[in-house]
mmCIF file of C-alpha atoms and ligand atoms in Angstrom:
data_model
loop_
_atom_site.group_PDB
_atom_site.id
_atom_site.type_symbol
_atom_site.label_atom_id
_atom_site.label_comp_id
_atom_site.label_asym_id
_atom_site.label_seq_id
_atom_site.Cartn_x
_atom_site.Cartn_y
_atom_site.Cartn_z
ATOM 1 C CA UNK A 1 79.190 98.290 118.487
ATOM 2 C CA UNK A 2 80.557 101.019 120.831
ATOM 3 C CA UNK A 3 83.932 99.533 122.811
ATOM 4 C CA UNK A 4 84.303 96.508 120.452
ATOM 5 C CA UNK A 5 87.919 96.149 119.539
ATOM 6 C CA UNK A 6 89.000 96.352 115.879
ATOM 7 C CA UNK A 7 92.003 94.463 115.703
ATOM 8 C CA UNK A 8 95.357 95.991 114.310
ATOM 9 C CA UNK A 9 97.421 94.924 111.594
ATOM 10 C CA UNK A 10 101.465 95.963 111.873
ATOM 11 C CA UNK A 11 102.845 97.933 108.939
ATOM 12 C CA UNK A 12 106.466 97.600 108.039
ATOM 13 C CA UNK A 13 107.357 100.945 109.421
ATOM 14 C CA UNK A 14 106.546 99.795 112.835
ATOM 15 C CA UNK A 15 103.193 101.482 113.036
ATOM 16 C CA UNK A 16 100.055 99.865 113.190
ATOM 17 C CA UNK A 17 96.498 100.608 111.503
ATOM 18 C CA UNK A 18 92.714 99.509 112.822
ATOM 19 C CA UNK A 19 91.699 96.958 110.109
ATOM 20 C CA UNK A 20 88.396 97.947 109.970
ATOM 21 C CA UNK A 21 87.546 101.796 109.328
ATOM 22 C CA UNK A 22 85.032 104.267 107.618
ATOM 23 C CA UNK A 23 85.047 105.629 103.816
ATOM 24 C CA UNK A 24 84.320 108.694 102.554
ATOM 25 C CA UNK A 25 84.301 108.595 98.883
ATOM 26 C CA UNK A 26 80.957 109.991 97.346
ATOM 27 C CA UNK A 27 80.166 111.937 100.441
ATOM 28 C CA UNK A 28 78.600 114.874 100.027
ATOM 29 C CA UNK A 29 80.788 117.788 101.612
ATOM 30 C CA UNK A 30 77.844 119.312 103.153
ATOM 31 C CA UNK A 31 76.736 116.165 104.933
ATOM 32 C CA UNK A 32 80.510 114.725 105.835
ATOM 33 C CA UNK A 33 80.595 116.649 109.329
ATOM 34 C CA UNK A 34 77.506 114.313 110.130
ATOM 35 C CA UNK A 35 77.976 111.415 108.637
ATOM 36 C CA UNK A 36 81.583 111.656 110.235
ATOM 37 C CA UNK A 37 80.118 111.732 113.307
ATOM 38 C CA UNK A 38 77.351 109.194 112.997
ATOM 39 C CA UNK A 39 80.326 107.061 112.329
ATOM 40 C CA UNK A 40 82.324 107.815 115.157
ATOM 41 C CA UNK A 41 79.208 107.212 117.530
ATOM 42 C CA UNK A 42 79.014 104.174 115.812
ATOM 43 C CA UNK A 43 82.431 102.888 116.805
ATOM 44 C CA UNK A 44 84.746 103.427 114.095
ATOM 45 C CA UNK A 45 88.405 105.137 114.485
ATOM 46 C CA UNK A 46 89.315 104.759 111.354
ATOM 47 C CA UNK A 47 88.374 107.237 108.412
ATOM 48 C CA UNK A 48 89.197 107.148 105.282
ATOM 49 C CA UNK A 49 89.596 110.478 102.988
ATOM 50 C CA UNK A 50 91.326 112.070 99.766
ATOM 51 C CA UNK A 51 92.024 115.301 98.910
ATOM 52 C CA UNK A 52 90.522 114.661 96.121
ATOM 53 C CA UNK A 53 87.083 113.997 98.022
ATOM 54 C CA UNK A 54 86.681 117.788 98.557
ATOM 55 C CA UNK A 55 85.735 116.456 102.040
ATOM 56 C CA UNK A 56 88.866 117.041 104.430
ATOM 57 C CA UNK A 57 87.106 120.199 105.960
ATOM 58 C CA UNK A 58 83.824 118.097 107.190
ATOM 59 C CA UNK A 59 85.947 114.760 108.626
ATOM 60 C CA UNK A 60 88.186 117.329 110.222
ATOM 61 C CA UNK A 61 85.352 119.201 111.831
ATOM 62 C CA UNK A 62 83.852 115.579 113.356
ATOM 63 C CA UNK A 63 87.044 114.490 114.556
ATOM 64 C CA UNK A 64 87.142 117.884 116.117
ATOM 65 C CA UNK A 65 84.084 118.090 117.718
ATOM 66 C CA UNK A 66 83.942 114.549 119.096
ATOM 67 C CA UNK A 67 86.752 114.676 121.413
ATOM 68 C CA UNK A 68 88.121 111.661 121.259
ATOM 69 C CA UNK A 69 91.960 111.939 121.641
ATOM 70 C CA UNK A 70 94.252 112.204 118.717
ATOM 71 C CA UNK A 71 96.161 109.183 119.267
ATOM 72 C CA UNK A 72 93.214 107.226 119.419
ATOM 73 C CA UNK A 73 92.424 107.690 115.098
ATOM 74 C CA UNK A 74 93.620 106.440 112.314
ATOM 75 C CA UNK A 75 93.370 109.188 109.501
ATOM 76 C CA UNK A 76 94.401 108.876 106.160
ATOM 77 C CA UNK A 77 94.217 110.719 103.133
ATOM 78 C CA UNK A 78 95.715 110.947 99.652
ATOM 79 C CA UNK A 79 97.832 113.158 97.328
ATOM 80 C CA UNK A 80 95.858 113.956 94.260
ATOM 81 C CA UNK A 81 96.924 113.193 90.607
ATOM 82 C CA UNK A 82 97.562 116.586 89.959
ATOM 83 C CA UNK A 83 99.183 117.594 92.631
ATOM 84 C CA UNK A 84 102.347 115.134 91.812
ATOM 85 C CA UNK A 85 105.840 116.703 92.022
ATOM 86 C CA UNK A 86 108.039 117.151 94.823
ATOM 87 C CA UNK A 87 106.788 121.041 95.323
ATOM 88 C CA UNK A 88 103.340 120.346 94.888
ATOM 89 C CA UNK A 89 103.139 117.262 97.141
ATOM 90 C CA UNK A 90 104.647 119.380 100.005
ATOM 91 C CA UNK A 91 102.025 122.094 98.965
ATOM 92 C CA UNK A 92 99.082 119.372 99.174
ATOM 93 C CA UNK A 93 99.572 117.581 102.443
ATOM 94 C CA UNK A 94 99.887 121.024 103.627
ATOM 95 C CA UNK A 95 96.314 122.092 102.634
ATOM 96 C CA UNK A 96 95.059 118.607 103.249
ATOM 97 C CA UNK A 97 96.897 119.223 107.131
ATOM 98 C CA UNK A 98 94.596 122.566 107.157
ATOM 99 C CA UNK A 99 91.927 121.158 105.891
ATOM 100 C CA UNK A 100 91.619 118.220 107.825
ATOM 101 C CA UNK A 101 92.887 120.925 111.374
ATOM 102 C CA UNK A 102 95.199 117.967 112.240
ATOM 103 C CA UNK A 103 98.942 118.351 112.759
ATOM 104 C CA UNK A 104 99.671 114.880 111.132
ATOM 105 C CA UNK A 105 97.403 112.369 108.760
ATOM 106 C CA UNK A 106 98.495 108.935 110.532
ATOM 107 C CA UNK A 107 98.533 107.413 106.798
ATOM 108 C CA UNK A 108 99.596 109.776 103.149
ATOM 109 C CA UNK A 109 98.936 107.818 99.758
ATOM 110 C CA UNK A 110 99.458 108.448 96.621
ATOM 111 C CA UNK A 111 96.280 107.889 95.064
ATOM 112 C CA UNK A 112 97.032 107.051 92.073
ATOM 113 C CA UNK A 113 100.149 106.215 89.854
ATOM 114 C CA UNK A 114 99.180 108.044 86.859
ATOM 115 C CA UNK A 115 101.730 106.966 84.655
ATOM 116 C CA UNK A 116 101.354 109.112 81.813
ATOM 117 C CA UNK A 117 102.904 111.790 83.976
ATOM 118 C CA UNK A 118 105.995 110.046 85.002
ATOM 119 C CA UNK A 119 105.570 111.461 88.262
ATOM 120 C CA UNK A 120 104.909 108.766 91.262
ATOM 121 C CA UNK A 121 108.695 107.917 91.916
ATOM 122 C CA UNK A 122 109.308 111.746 92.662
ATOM 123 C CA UNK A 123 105.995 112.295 94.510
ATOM 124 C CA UNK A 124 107.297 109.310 96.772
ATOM 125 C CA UNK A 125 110.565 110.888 97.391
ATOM 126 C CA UNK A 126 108.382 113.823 98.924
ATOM 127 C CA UNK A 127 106.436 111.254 100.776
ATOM 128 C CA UNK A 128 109.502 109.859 102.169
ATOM 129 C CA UNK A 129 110.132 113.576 103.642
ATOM 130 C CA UNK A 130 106.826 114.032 104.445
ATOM 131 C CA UNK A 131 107.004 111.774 106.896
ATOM 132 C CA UNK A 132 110.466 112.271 107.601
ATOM 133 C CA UNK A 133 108.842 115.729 108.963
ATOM 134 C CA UNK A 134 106.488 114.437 110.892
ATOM 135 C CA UNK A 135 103.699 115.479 108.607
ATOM 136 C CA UNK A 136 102.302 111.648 108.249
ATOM 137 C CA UNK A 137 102.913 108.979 110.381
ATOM 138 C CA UNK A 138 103.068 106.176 107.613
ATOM 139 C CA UNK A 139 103.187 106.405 103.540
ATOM 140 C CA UNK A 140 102.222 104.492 101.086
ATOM 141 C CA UNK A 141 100.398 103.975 97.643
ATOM 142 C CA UNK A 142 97.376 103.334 96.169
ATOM 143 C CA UNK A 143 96.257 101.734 92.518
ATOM 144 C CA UNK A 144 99.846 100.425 92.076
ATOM 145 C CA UNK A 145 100.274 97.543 90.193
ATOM 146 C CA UNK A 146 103.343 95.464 90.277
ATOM 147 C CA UNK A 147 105.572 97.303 88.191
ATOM 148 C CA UNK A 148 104.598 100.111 89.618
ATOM 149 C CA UNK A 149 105.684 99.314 93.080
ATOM 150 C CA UNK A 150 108.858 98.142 91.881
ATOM 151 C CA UNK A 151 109.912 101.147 90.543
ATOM 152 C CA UNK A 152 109.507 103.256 93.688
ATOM 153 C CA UNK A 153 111.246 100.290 95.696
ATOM 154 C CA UNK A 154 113.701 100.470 93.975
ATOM 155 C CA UNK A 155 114.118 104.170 93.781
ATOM 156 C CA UNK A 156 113.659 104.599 97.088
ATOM 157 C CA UNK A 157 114.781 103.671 100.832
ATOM 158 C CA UNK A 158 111.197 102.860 101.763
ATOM 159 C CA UNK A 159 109.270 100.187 100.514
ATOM 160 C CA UNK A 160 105.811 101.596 100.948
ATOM 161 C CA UNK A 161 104.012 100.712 104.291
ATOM 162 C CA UNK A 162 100.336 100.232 102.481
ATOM 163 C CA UNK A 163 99.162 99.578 99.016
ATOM 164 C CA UNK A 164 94.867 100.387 99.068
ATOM 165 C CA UNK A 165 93.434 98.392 95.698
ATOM 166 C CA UNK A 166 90.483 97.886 94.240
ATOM 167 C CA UNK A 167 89.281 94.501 95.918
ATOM 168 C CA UNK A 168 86.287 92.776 96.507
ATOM 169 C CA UNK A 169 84.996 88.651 95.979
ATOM 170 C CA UNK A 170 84.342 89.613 91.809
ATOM 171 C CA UNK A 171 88.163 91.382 91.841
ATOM 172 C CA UNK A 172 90.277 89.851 94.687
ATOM 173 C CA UNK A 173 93.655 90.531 93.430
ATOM 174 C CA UNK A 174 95.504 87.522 94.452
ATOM 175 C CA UNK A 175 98.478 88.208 92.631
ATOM 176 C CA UNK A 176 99.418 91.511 93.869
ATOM 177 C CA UNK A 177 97.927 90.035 97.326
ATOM 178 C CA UNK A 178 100.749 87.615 97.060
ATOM 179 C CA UNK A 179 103.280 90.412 95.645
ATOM 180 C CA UNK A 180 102.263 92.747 98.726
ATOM 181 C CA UNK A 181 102.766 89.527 101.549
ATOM 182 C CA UNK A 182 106.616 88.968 100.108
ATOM 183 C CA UNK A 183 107.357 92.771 100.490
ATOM 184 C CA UNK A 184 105.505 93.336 103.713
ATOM 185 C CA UNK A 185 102.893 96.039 102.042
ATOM 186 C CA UNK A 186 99.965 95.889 104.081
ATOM 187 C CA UNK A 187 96.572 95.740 101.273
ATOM 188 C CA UNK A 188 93.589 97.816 101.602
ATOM 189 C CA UNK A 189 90.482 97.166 99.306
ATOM 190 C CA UNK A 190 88.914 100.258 97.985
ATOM 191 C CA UNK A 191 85.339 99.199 96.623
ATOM 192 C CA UNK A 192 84.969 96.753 99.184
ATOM 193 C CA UNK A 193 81.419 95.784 98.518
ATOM 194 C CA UNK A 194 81.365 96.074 94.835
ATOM 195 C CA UNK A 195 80.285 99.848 95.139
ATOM 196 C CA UNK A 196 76.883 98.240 95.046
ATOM 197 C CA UNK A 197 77.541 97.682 91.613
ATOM 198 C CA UNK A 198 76.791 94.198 91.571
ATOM 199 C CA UNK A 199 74.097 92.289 93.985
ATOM 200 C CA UNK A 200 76.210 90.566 96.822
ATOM 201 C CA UNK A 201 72.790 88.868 97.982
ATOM 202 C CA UNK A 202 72.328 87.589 94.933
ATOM 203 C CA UNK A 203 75.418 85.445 94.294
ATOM 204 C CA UNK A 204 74.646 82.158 96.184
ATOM 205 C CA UNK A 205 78.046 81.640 98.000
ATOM 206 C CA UNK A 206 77.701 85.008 99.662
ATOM 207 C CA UNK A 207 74.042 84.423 100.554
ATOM 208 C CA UNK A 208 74.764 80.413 101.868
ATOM 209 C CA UNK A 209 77.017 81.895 104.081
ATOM 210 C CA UNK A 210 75.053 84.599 105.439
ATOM 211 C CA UNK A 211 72.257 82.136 106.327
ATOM 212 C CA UNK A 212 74.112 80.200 108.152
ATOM 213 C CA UNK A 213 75.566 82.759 110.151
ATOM 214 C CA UNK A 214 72.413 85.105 110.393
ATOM 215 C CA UNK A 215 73.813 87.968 109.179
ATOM 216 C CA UNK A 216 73.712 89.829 106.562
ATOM 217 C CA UNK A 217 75.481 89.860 102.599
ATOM 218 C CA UNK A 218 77.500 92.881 103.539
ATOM 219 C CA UNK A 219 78.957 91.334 107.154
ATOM 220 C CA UNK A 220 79.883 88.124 105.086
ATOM 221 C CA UNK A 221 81.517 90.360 102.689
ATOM 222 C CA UNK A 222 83.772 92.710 105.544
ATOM 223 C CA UNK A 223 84.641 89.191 107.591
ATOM 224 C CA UNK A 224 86.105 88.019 104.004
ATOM 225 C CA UNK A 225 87.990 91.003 103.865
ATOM 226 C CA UNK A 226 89.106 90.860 107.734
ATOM 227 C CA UNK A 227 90.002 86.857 107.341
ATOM 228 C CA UNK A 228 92.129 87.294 104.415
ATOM 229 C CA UNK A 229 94.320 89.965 106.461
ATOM 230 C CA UNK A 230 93.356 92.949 104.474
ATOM 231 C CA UNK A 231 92.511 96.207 105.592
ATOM 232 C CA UNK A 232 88.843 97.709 105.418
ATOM 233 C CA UNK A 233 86.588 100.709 105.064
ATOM 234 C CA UNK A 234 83.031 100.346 103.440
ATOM 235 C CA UNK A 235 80.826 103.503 102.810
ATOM 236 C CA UNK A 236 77.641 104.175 103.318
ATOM 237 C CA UNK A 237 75.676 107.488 104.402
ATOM 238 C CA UNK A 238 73.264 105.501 106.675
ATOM 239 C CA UNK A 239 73.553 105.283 110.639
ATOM 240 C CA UNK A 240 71.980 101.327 110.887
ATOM 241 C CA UNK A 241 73.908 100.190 107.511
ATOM 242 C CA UNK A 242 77.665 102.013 110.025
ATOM 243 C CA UNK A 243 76.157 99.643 112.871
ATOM 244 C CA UNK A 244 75.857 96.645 110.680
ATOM 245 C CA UNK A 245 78.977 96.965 108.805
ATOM 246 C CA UNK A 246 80.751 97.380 112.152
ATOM 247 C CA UNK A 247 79.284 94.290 113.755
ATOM 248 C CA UNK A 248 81.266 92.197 111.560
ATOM 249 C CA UNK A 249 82.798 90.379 115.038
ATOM 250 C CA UNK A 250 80.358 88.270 116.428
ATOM 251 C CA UNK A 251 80.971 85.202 113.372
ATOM 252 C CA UNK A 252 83.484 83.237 111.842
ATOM 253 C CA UNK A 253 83.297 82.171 108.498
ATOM 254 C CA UNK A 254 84.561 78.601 107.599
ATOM 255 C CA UNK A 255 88.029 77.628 105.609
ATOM 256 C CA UNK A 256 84.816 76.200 103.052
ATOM 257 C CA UNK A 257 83.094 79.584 103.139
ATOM 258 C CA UNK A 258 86.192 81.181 102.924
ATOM 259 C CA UNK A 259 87.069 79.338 99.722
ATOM 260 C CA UNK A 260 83.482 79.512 98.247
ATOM 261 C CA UNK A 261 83.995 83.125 98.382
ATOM 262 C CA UNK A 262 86.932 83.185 96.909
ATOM 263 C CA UNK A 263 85.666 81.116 93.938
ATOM 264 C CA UNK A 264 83.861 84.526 92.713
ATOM 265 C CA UNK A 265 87.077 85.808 91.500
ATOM 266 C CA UNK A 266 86.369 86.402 87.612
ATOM 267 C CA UNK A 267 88.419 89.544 87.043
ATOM 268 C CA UNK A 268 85.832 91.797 87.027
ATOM 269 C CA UNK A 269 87.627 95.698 87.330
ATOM 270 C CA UNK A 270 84.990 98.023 88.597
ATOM 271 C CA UNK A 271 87.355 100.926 88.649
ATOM 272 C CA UNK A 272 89.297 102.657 86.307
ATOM 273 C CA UNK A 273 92.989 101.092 85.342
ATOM 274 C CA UNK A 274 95.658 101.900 86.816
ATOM 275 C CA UNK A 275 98.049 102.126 84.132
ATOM 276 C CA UNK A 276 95.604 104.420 81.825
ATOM 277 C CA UNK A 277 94.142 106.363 84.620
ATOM 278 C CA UNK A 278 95.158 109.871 84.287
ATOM 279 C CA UNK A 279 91.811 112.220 85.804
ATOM 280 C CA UNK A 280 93.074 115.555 87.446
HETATM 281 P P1 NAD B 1 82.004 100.208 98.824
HETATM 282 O O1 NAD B 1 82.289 98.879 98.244
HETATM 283 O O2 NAD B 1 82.335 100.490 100.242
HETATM 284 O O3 NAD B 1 80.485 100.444 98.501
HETATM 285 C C1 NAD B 1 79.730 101.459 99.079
HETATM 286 C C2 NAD B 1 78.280 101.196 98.706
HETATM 287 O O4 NAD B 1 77.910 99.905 99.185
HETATM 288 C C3 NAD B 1 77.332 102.152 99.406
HETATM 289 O O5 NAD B 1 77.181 103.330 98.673
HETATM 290 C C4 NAD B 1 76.063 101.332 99.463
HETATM 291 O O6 NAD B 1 75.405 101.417 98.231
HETATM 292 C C5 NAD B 1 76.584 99.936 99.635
HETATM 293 N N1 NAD B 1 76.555 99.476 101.051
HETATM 294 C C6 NAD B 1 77.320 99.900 102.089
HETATM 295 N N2 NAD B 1 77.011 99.214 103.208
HETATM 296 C C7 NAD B 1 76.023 98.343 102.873
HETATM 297 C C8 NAD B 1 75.296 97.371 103.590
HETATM 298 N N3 NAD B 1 75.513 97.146 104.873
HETATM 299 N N4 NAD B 1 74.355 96.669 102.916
HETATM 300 C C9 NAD B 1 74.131 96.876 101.594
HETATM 301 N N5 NAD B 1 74.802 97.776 100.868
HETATM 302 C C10 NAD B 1 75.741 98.512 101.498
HETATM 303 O O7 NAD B 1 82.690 101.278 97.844
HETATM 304 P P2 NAD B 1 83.576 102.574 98.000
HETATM 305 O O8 NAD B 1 82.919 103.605 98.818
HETATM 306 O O9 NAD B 1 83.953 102.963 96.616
HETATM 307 O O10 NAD B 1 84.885 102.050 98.759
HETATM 308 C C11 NAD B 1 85.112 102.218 100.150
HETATM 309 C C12 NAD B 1 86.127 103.309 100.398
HETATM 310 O O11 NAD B 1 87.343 103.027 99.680
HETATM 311 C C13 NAD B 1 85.717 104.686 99.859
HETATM 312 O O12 NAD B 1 84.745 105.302 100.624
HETATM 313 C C14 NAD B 1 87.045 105.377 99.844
HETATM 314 O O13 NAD B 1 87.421 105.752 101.166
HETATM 315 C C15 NAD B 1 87.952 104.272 99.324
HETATM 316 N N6 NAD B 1 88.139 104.332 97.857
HETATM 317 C C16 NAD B 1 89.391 104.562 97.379
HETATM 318 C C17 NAD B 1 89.633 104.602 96.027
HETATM 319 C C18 NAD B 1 91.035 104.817 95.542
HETATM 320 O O14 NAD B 1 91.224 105.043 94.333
HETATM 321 N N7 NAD B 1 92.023 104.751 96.390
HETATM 322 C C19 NAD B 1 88.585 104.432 95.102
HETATM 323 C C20 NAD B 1 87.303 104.206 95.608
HETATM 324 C C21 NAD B 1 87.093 104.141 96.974
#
């Protein structure tokens, strides 16, 4: 609902990010502008992009035409797989800056570690001076396992401020969860509600719970999400399905729900993984 207050989560760089926000993977470029703003109207501050999205352009035109003050958004978007490298990192948050009209992102990730290339721990030195300049207000990662994350700490001078996952009650990552709480590394789930790949109504824990509560599969879903301190950003094209997945406020699930929830947890990787993934 319009007004409702999203609460914050602190990142380690001091900063702090809206837990709940909007994603735009799968959007069609020609229909991000609206959707962007249907989301907006709907509440959310949050949006979540990639260059790799081919989308920038149409969240940047929503955010521009709904004049709600810069400082009042939480924008992030991602450095593509091949745009890794120290040069071509500076040259993509430069188009994604252009593309999205903003001066700053308020969040730069590198979306994936690609491994095969060798080239994350120099692509997060250039994040380090991408925000040293200003460019992005925090940095972090994204598909990172473990090892991966080790590597750039220990490279680096920054431990990254985010790490956004694939995560949702079938994949719920409690070992990198647990990895991410020692180090401070704020989690986001990517794939949040199964990419409708699997039937959330249909799994009886999920369902129990939204009976009870009188709302719907999807809300019990987000309000796992929210209660377990990660950040989220479901899609969906469709203005009532924003409203619902925003009115995720009103309920409380129990420490039983909670754990019946978390129960689901058989492994099952939607996604691609992160240690063969090598797209560009
Ligand atoms: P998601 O889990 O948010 O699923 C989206 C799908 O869920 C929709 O297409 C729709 O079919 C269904 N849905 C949405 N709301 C619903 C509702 N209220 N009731 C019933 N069904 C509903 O999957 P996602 O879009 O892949 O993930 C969310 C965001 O995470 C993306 O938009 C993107 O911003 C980000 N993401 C990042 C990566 C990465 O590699 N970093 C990968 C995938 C997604």
């Amino acid at each position: 609902m319009v007004g409702m207050t999203v609460p914050t989560i602190a990142l380690n760089d001091g900063n702090s990010i809206p837990q709940l926000g909007f994603g735009v993977f799968l959007v069609d470029p020609a229909e991000t502008e609206s959707i962007v703003t249907s989301a907006l109207a709907a509440g959310y501050r949050h949006i979540d992009t990639a260059a790799a999205y081919k989308n920038e352009e149409g969240v940047g035109r929503a955010i521009a035409n709904s004049g709600i003050a810069r400082d009042e958004l939480f924008i992030t978007t991602k450095l593509w797989n091949g745009d890794q490298g120290t040069r071509s990192a500076h040259d993509a948050i430069d188009r994604s800056l252009a593309n999205l009209g903003l001066e700053y992102v308020d969040l730069y990730l590198i979306h994936w570690p690609v491994p095969a290339q060798g080239r994350y721990v120099e692509s997060w030195l250039a994040l380090e001076q991408i925000k040293a300049a200003g460019k992005a207000r925090s940095i972090g990662v994204s598909n990172f396992k473990e090892h991966h994350l080790n590597e750039v700490i220990d490279a680096s001078s920054t431990v990254p401020s985010v790490n956004q996952i694939e995560l949702h009650p079938k994949f719920a990552q409690r070992e990198l969860r647990a990895y991410a709480a020692e180090r401070n590394i704020a989690i986001e789930s990517w794939g949040p509600l199964g990419q409708g790949k699997y039937s959330l109504a249909e799994l009886p824990e999920i369902a129990a719970a939204a009976e009870a509560h009188g709302v719907t599969p999807a809300q019990v879903v987000i309000r796992w999400h929210l209660q377990n301190g990660i950040v989220v950003f479901p899609k969906t094209n469709r203005a009532e399905r924003m409203k619902e997945n925003f009115d995720v406020f009103g309920f409380e699930l129990s420490a039983d729900e909670m754990a019946a929830i978390d129960s689901l947890d058989d492994g099952t990787r939607l996604g691609p993984d992160p240690d063969t993934f090598s797209l560009t």
